């Protein structure tokens, strides 16, 4: 099971975080810091797994972005890598050659996509087509939805 | 109709260069500003300003749905940057209750992020979730199910379970899948209540859509871990599904880079491994299919596909867990070899992991790869190294111990993590003890470890080594202590080779004293622990040393005592060692005088003490050999525990009129007896017998008795003056002197009252009582009676009675029932009004659906009754209830219209494409 998923850039700034178990705010910030610094400090030739406390961190770097997931030690590491890759491929198809900026400005969409890929720490669907279809359906509705109101603060 | 239309669309139809923009310009500006921030402080300031603005806005009475969703989005952004926006979590919930799907989505998304499972807000969410689960709109159902998985708690499961069970048979695979995921979440939280429905999700294994089966497997994986026996009968179907996948009969979209549905394969393998564990019969059913999967996954190795590797790795794991089969184990070790020899670090790591597991059941697995494994220790990758160390621990044996320990030590030198180092050192020491074959090697290795990591070592090792050297191999038979068992083995192993010149014991001593004398002569700042061993050995066996003369050692020790880098404890030991050497050899150095002078005034009392000891001993040259004889550690000193030599003295003093000694035990016994005697006397004099009064009328409540007894005691005390002598003499109580109002059943005056009271209860009379306790009871009765008279509805009466019994024990579930049942109430209310209100509805109240409907009048009444009976606690809950009720009323208002509106809207939208409503 995946306990949490983090997205951070090379400077260690968190771009996306998703928690599949309850942590307090304090724990979250602590975990984020630890995990990100652990992953960033590793050389490129090292393997993509880190045994960390009672968990295992699987991370992968795509351009400037690090995708990290934290899971049980008994989980299959390679399939964890494939989950990351699967997610990235879907993001790529969805945004059309995805980059960090896409995720910064469309974080809600990224969350939406992530919700279709992983639910409750499990891979939801291994078919890209069906995921993109359901995400697309949502967009389709939104495209026709009324615009959000301005708050005029 | 609209839904099927959507599903036929291809995702590419939606990939539009002008993607819908959820974000207003204002919001975009904020995001940009934050992106430009140079420090965290700037960022925080900006967000705090934003939050203050948003907070003001939330206080407005009327917020349009549009604005609300925008607000929620911005709050989400603030939360993401680590700020507290708990004040507005309710907005997310409101937004999730909007009719427009777009707002609903934002609401649910935000709610699932805002609300952690500890909060009360989730109870409010249940209402809108229940509503959406029944919706005709697939998307609404889908988002509701997704949210369930995030916010559900054990208490909430019954409220949505029935709905979810229905959704398991939904026509859309997406919904079936999400419903199963929700079931999985329930299963994790309360396994018992969900396992009742096991049949329902067993059916899902045969689902048309393989992805639904995939999710169902999650549930079975969970069960197979916790209760494997309950699903053994399903092994056949798991094997069948796995066969189906390998043979490539699935739709092509489930292929992931030429591998058929790798995720599902891995899940199946995991389930099978749990089911086959320690079960030869089940394992036999699985062997064949695992072999097939392993063979099939080798395609991955040819084409370099990670998913294939993953399956292969899972196969190896499964094989190690199953009941051992030599054929499969061989295949597994070949596969693991492929991993280890590969160039990618990821695969190497997995290979090492696999071998670590495999070695336990199949020790030959590592034979071919030992060199590669050891090479992994020199890889710059830390994770890989640690895993390799783990493996090395398992494959160490007598033949490779020296090589492996050497490698480990060189690895240890590069380590910085103190905690990890400490654990590793102790493990290496243990390893050396277990597998070491040569005692010399053992001593040298320990020294090497102590030189570098002396601070990390447990001090027990000092004692072990001292004992090892002093007792040697000759005394091994006498060693009984558990700790030394391992060392015995070692000693017996090397015995033969060492018996050349001396007997083994002396040879060992010569060997070790040479080593340790050298260590002392090096004068390096080694850890204290090493010096302590060295000094002890040098002190004991300096006369055996062949490489140094005793004088040389003594000079070195003197230098050491003056060195700055040793602790006081070590220094004290050094002084003792010096004393021993002087006494053994009879030689004396002038420096010793200066040492004694210098350290006789030391602040450390231990050092001072030892200095004076040395001084004293050196002044008695005649008996010096008797005080510290060489090699004395093994000579047992006889201790006369009876102190017989004092017998004469004792007899003399007895003769002179001294008291005889009484041992401590005897003294305690005597004291106890004395005290018992006193107590018994006391008891006899003061004890009263209440036996006659214990057979009281059972109807009498306990509160009755206490005052009676008190009064009784008091009265007896008053009468005591006349009766004391009688009571003291006779054990039984004489009642003759006491007033006759006291009967066997208590005070007869009160008794009458009580009887009346019971009669009152039976007859429901209205007589009032003076007793406080009775008044309460009476109130209860009156209330019940009043209710009976006022209310013709039996249901309500039942309800109240139940409340009366349960009180507020189950407030939480009760409150939640109210919320949960809100929706059905609306419908049922109408129906029942049509039928007849006077119908008997004595159904089971505990289940939500069957719960009798309540009108607002009833609710009010119930609240007041609750308040009367249960005091403050229940008042609070009833307030809460009314609060949640308000929210419900709101939502009710919305739902009536919105479901219809909503459907219309969506249909319009979809049919007309770009047309706006």
JSON list of C-alpha atoms in Angstrom, two decimals, chain A residues 1 13 18 22 25 42 45-51 56 74-79 81-83 85-86 93-95 105 107-109 111 115-116 119-120 122-127 129 132-133 136-153, chain B residues 6-7 11 14 19-20 22-24 26 31 57 66-67 69-71 74 77 80 82 100 102-103 105-106 109 117 139 149-150 177-178 181 184-185 188 218 225 253-254 256-257 263 266 270 274 306-307 309-310 313-314 317 345-346 349-350 381 383 387 909 913-914:
[
{"chain": "A", "resi": 1, "resn": "UNK", "atom": "CA", "xyz": [0.00, 0.00, 0.00]},
{"chain": "A", "resi": 13, "resn": "UNK", "atom": "CA", "xyz": [9.87, 22.65, -3.27]},
{"chain": "A", "resi": 18, "resn": "UNK", "atom": "CA", "xyz": [-1.17, 13.28, -1.44]},
{"chain": "A", "resi": 22, "resn": "UNK", "atom": "CA", "xyz": [-3.79, 10.09, 8.48]},
{"chain": "A", "resi": 25, "resn": "UNK", "atom": "CA", "xyz": [0.22, 18.48, 10.12]},
{"chain": "A", "resi": 42, "resn": "UNK", "atom": "CA", "xyz": [21.14, 10.55, -4.05]},
{"chain": "A", "resi": 45, "resn": "UNK", "atom": "CA", "xyz": [23.40, 6.06, -10.70]},
{"chain": "A", "resi": 46, "resn": "UNK", "atom": "CA", "xyz": [22.02, 4.83, -7.39]},
{"chain": "A", "resi": 47, "resn": "UNK", "atom": "CA", "xyz": [19.01, 2.61, -7.35]},
{"chain": "A", "resi": 48, "resn": "UNK", "atom": "CA", "xyz": [15.60, 4.16, -6.97]},
{"chain": "A", "resi": 49, "resn": "UNK", "atom": "CA", "xyz": [14.73, 2.63, -3.64]},
{"chain": "A", "resi": 50, "resn": "UNK", "atom": "CA", "xyz": [15.48, 3.75, -0.14]},
{"chain": "A", "resi": 51, "resn": "UNK", "atom": "CA", "xyz": [14.76, 1.73, 2.94]},
{"chain": "A", "resi": 56, "resn": "UNK", "atom": "CA", "xyz": [10.33, 1.97, 1.62]},
{"chain": "A", "resi": 74, "resn": "UNK", "atom": "CA", "xyz": [7.03, -5.91, 1.33]},
{"chain": "A", "resi": 75, "resn": "UNK", "atom": "CA", "xyz": [5.61, -4.16, -1.70]},
{"chain": "A", "resi": 76, "resn": "UNK", "atom": "CA", "xyz": [7.15, -4.86, -5.05]},
{"chain": "A", "resi": 77, "resn": "UNK", "atom": "CA", "xyz": [9.63, -2.09, -5.78]},
{"chain": "A", "resi": 78, "resn": "UNK", "atom": "CA", "xyz": [9.63, -2.29, -9.54]},
{"chain": "A", "resi": 79, "resn": "UNK", "atom": "CA", "xyz": [5.90, -2.18, -9.80]},
{"chain": "A", "resi": 81, "resn": "UNK", "atom": "CA", "xyz": [8.33, 2.48, -10.16]},
{"chain": "A", "resi": 82, "resn": "UNK", "atom": "CA", "xyz": [5.91, 1.48, -12.83]},
{"chain": "A", "resi": 83, "resn": "UNK", "atom": "CA", "xyz": [3.05, 3.14, -10.97]},
{"chain": "A", "resi": 85, "resn": "UNK", "atom": "CA", "xyz": [5.78, 5.99, -14.64]},
{"chain": "A", "resi": 86, "resn": "UNK", "atom": "CA", "xyz": [2.18, 5.17, -15.38]},
{"chain": "A", "resi": 93, "resn": "UNK", "atom": "CA", "xyz": [-0.84, 12.56, -22.44]},
{"chain": "A", "resi": 94, "resn": "UNK", "atom": "CA", "xyz": [-3.29, 14.76, -20.62]},
{"chain": "A", "resi": 95, "resn": "UNK", "atom": "CA", "xyz": [-1.30, 17.97, -20.59]},
{"chain": "A", "resi": 105, "resn": "UNK", "atom": "CA", "xyz": [-0.81, 26.23, -12.55]},
{"chain": "A", "resi": 107, "resn": "UNK", "atom": "CA", "xyz": [-2.65, 21.60, -9.59]},
{"chain": "A", "resi": 108, "resn": "UNK", "atom": "CA", "xyz": [-6.34, 20.83, -9.34]},
{"chain": "A", "resi": 109, "resn": "UNK", "atom": "CA", "xyz": [-6.26, 18.94, -12.60]},
{"chain": "A", "resi": 111, "resn": "UNK", "atom": "CA", "xyz": [-5.00, 16.06, -8.33]},
{"chain": "A", "resi": 115, "resn": "UNK", "atom": "CA", "xyz": [-7.40, 10.49, -7.99]},
{"chain": "A", "resi": 116, "resn": "UNK", "atom": "CA", "xyz": [-8.17, 8.42, -11.02]},
{"chain": "A", "resi": 119, "resn": "UNK", "atom": "CA", "xyz": [-7.19, 5.53, -4.76]},
{"chain": "A", "resi": 120, "resn": "UNK", "atom": "CA", "xyz": [-6.59, 4.75, -1.15]},
{"chain": "A", "resi": 122, "resn": "UNK", "atom": "CA", "xyz": [-3.76, 1.38, -4.54]},
{"chain": "A", "resi": 123, "resn": "UNK", "atom": "CA", "xyz": [-3.43, 1.59, -8.28]},
{"chain": "A", "resi": 124, "resn": "UNK", "atom": "CA", "xyz": [-6.93, 2.11, -9.54]},
{"chain": "A", "resi": 125, "resn": "UNK", "atom": "CA", "xyz": [-6.60, 1.36, -13.22]},
{"chain": "A", "resi": 126, "resn": "UNK", "atom": "CA", "xyz": [-3.77, 0.17, -15.40]},
{"chain": "A", "resi": 127, "resn": "UNK", "atom": "CA", "xyz": [-5.39, 1.30, -18.61]},
{"chain": "A", "resi": 129, "resn": "UNK", "atom": "CA", "xyz": [-7.30, 4.99, -22.00]},
{"chain": "A", "resi": 132, "resn": "UNK", "atom": "CA", "xyz": [-8.01, 9.64, -19.62]},
{"chain": "A", "resi": 133, "resn": "UNK", "atom": "CA", "xyz": [-11.57, 8.97, -20.62]},
{"chain": "A", "resi": 136, "resn": "UNK", "atom": "CA", "xyz": [-11.72, 13.92, -20.00]},
{"chain": "A", "resi": 137, "resn": "UNK", "atom": "CA", "xyz": [-15.37, 13.49, -19.17]},
{"chain": "A", "resi": 138, "resn": "UNK", "atom": "CA", "xyz": [-14.94, 15.68, -16.15]},
{"chain": "A", "resi": 139, "resn": "UNK", "atom": "CA", "xyz": [-13.20, 18.31, -18.22]},
{"chain": "A", "resi": 140, "resn": "UNK", "atom": "CA", "xyz": [-15.93, 18.14, -20.76]},
{"chain": "A", "resi": 141, "resn": "UNK", "atom": "CA", "xyz": [-18.47, 18.99, -18.15]},
{"chain": "A", "resi": 142, "resn": "UNK", "atom": "CA", "xyz": [-16.32, 21.75, -16.80]},
{"chain": "A", "resi": 143, "resn": "UNK", "atom": "CA", "xyz": [-15.81, 23.19, -20.23]},
{"chain": "A", "resi": 144, "resn": "UNK", "atom": "CA", "xyz": [-19.52, 23.75, -20.32]},
{"chain": "A", "resi": 145, "resn": "UNK", "atom": "CA", "xyz": [-19.84, 24.76, -16.73]},
{"chain": "A", "resi": 146, "resn": "UNK", "atom": "CA", "xyz": [-20.46, 28.36, -15.75]},
{"chain": "A", "resi": 147, "resn": "UNK", "atom": "CA", "xyz": [-17.34, 30.30, -15.00]},
{"chain": "A", "resi": 148, "resn": "UNK", "atom": "CA", "xyz": [-16.29, 30.69, -11.44]},
{"chain": "A", "resi": 149, "resn": "UNK", "atom": "CA", "xyz": [-17.25, 33.95, -9.85]},
{"chain": "A", "resi": 150, "resn": "UNK", "atom": "CA", "xyz": [-14.82, 36.65, -8.99]},
{"chain": "A", "resi": 151, "resn": "UNK", "atom": "CA", "xyz": [-14.62, 37.53, -5.36]},
{"chain": "A", "resi": 152, "resn": "UNK", "atom": "CA", "xyz": [-13.62, 41.18, -5.82]},
{"chain": "A", "resi": 153, "resn": "UNK", "atom": "CA", "xyz": [-11.63, 41.20, -2.64]},
{"chain": "B", "resi": 6, "resn": "UNK", "atom": "CA", "xyz": [-19.93, 10.23, -22.80]},
{"chain": "B", "resi": 7, "resn": "UNK", "atom": "CA", "xyz": [-18.38, 6.82, -22.49]},
{"chain": "B", "resi": 11, "resn": "UNK", "atom": "CA", "xyz": [-10.32, 11.16, -24.66]},
{"chain": "B", "resi": 14, "resn": "UNK", "atom": "CA", "xyz": [-11.33, 16.50, -25.02]},
{"chain": "B", "resi": 19, "resn": "UNK", "atom": "CA", "xyz": [-8.62, 23.96, -21.98]},
{"chain": "B", "resi": 20, "resn": "UNK", "atom": "CA", "xyz": [-11.25, 25.12, -19.55]},
{"chain": "B", "resi": 22, "resn": "UNK", "atom": "CA", "xyz": [-10.92, 27.09, -13.49]},
{"chain": "B", "resi": 23, "resn": "UNK", "atom": "CA", "xyz": [-8.77, 29.91, -12.36]},
{"chain": "B", "resi": 24, "resn": "UNK", "atom": "CA", "xyz": [-9.80, 33.51, -12.44]},
{"chain": "B", "resi": 26, "resn": "UNK", "atom": "CA", "xyz": [-7.21, 37.39, -9.79]},
{"chain": "B", "resi": 31, "resn": "UNK", "atom": "CA", "xyz": [-0.19, 32.19, -7.85]},
{"chain": "B", "resi": 57, "resn": "UNK", "atom": "CA", "xyz": [-15.57, 37.15, 2.64]},
{"chain": "B", "resi": 66, "resn": "UNK", "atom": "CA", "xyz": [-19.86, 30.48, -8.13]},
{"chain": "B", "resi": 67, "resn": "UNK", "atom": "CA", "xyz": [-18.06, 32.52, -5.55]},
{"chain": "B", "resi": 69, "resn": "UNK", "atom": "CA", "xyz": [-16.29, 27.33, -5.34]},
{"chain": "B", "resi": 70, "resn": "UNK", "atom": "CA", "xyz": [-13.73, 30.00, -6.16]},
{"chain": "B", "resi": 71, "resn": "UNK", "atom": "CA", "xyz": [-13.31, 30.56, -2.44]},
{"chain": "B", "resi": 74, "resn": "UNK", "atom": "CA", "xyz": [-8.22, 29.44, -3.07]},
{"chain": "B", "resi": 77, "resn": "UNK", "atom": "CA", "xyz": [-4.28, 26.53, -2.40]},
{"chain": "B", "resi": 80, "resn": "UNK", "atom": "CA", "xyz": [-1.46, 23.25, 0.20]},
{"chain": "B", "resi": 82, "resn": "UNK", "atom": "CA", "xyz": [0.80, 24.74, 4.77]},
{"chain": "B", "resi": 100, "resn": "UNK", "atom": "CA", "xyz": [-23.94, 21.80, -10.45]},
{"chain": "B", "resi": 102, "resn": "UNK", "atom": "CA", "xyz": [-18.60, 21.31, -11.42]},
{"chain": "B", "resi": 103, "resn": "UNK", "atom": "CA", "xyz": [-19.11, 22.90, -8.01]},
{"chain": "B", "resi": 105, "resn": "UNK", "atom": "CA", "xyz": [-16.47, 18.22, -7.79]},
{"chain": "B", "resi": 106, "resn": "UNK", "atom": "CA", "xyz": [-14.58, 21.10, -6.30]},
{"chain": "B", "resi": 109, "resn": "UNK", "atom": "CA", "xyz": [-12.10, 17.39, -3.76]},
{"chain": "B", "resi": 117, "resn": "UNK", "atom": "CA", "xyz": [-10.95, 11.36, 9.69]},
{"chain": "B", "resi": 139, "resn": "UNK", "atom": "CA", "xyz": [-20.18, 11.00, -12.21]},
{"chain": "B", "resi": 149, "resn": "UNK", "atom": "CA", "xyz": [-12.58, 6.09, 0.75]},
{"chain": "B", "resi": 150, "resn": "UNK", "atom": "CA", "xyz": [-10.94, 9.16, 2.20]},
{"chain": "B", "resi": 177, "resn": "UNK", "atom": "CA", "xyz": [-14.74, -0.67, -9.30]},
{"chain": "B", "resi": 178, "resn": "UNK", "atom": "CA", "xyz": [-15.09, 2.31, -7.04]},
{"chain": "B", "resi": 181, "resn": "UNK", "atom": "CA", "xyz": [-12.59, 0.17, -3.48]},
{"chain": "B", "resi": 184, "resn": "UNK", "atom": "CA", "xyz": [-11.90, -2.38, 0.69]},
{"chain": "B", "resi": 185, "resn": "UNK", "atom": "CA", "xyz": [-11.70, 0.73, 2.82]},
{"chain": "B", "resi": 188, "resn": "UNK", "atom": "CA", "xyz": [-9.63, -2.41, 6.53]},
{"chain": "B", "resi": 218, "resn": "UNK", "atom": "CA", "xyz": [-7.28, -6.19, -3.19]},
{"chain": "B", "resi": 225, "resn": "UNK", "atom": "CA", "xyz": [-3.07, -11.93, 5.05]},
{"chain": "B", "resi": 253, "resn": "UNK", "atom": "CA", "xyz": [-5.59, -2.20, -23.28]},
{"chain": "B", "resi": 254, "resn": "UNK", "atom": "CA", "xyz": [-4.57, -4.06, -20.16]},
{"chain": "B", "resi": 256, "resn": "UNK", "atom": "CA", "xyz": [1.45, -2.72, -20.15]},
{"chain": "B", "resi": 257, "resn": "UNK", "atom": "CA", "xyz": [4.43, -2.66, -22.48]},
{"chain": "B", "resi": 263, "resn": "UNK", "atom": "CA", "xyz": [-0.47, -5.35, -11.50]},
{"chain": "B", "resi": 266, "resn": "UNK", "atom": "CA", "xyz": [1.44, -9.45, -8.89]},
{"chain": "B", "resi": 270, "resn": "UNK", "atom": "CA", "xyz": [0.86, -12.31, -3.49]},
{"chain": "B", "resi": 274, "resn": "UNK", "atom": "CA", "xyz": [-0.10, -16.19, 1.52]},
{"chain": "B", "resi": 306, "resn": "UNK", "atom": "CA", "xyz": [10.61, -3.25, -15.64]},
{"chain": "B", "resi": 307, "resn": "UNK", "atom": "CA", "xyz": [7.12, -4.66, -15.30]},
{"chain": "B", "resi": 309, "resn": "UNK", "atom": "CA", "xyz": [11.20, -7.85, -13.81]},
{"chain": "B", "resi": 310, "resn": "UNK", "atom": "CA", "xyz": [8.66, -6.96, -11.20]},
{"chain": "B", "resi": 313, "resn": "UNK", "atom": "CA", "xyz": [10.77, -10.78, -8.57]},
{"chain": "B", "resi": 314, "resn": "UNK", "atom": "CA", "xyz": [7.32, -11.46, -7.19]},
{"chain": "B", "resi": 317, "resn": "UNK", "atom": "CA", "xyz": [9.18, -14.11, -3.41]},
{"chain": "B", "resi": 345, "resn": "UNK", "atom": "CA", "xyz": [21.44, -0.95, -9.72]},
{"chain": "B", "resi": 346, "resn": "UNK", "atom": "CA", "xyz": [17.71, -1.32, -9.31]},
{"chain": "B", "resi": 349, "resn": "UNK", "atom": "CA", "xyz": [19.17, -4.43, -5.38]},
{"chain": "B", "resi": 350, "resn": "UNK", "atom": "CA", "xyz": [16.20, -6.65, -6.09]},
{"chain": "B", "resi": 381, "resn": "UNK", "atom": "CA", "xyz": [24.95, 3.21, -3.57]},
{"chain": "B", "resi": 383, "resn": "UNK", "atom": "CA", "xyz": [20.78, 1.32, -0.15]},
{"chain": "B", "resi": 387, "resn": "UNK", "atom": "CA", "xyz": [20.93, -4.72, 1.71]},
{"chain": "B", "resi": 909, "resn": "UNK", "atom": "CA", "xyz": [-25.14, 20.16, -21.83]},
{"chain": "B", "resi": 913, "resn": "UNK", "atom": "CA", "xyz": [-22.26, 20.43, -26.65]},
{"chain": "B", "resi": 914, "resn": "UNK", "atom": "CA", "xyz": [-21.17, 24.00, -26.21]}
]
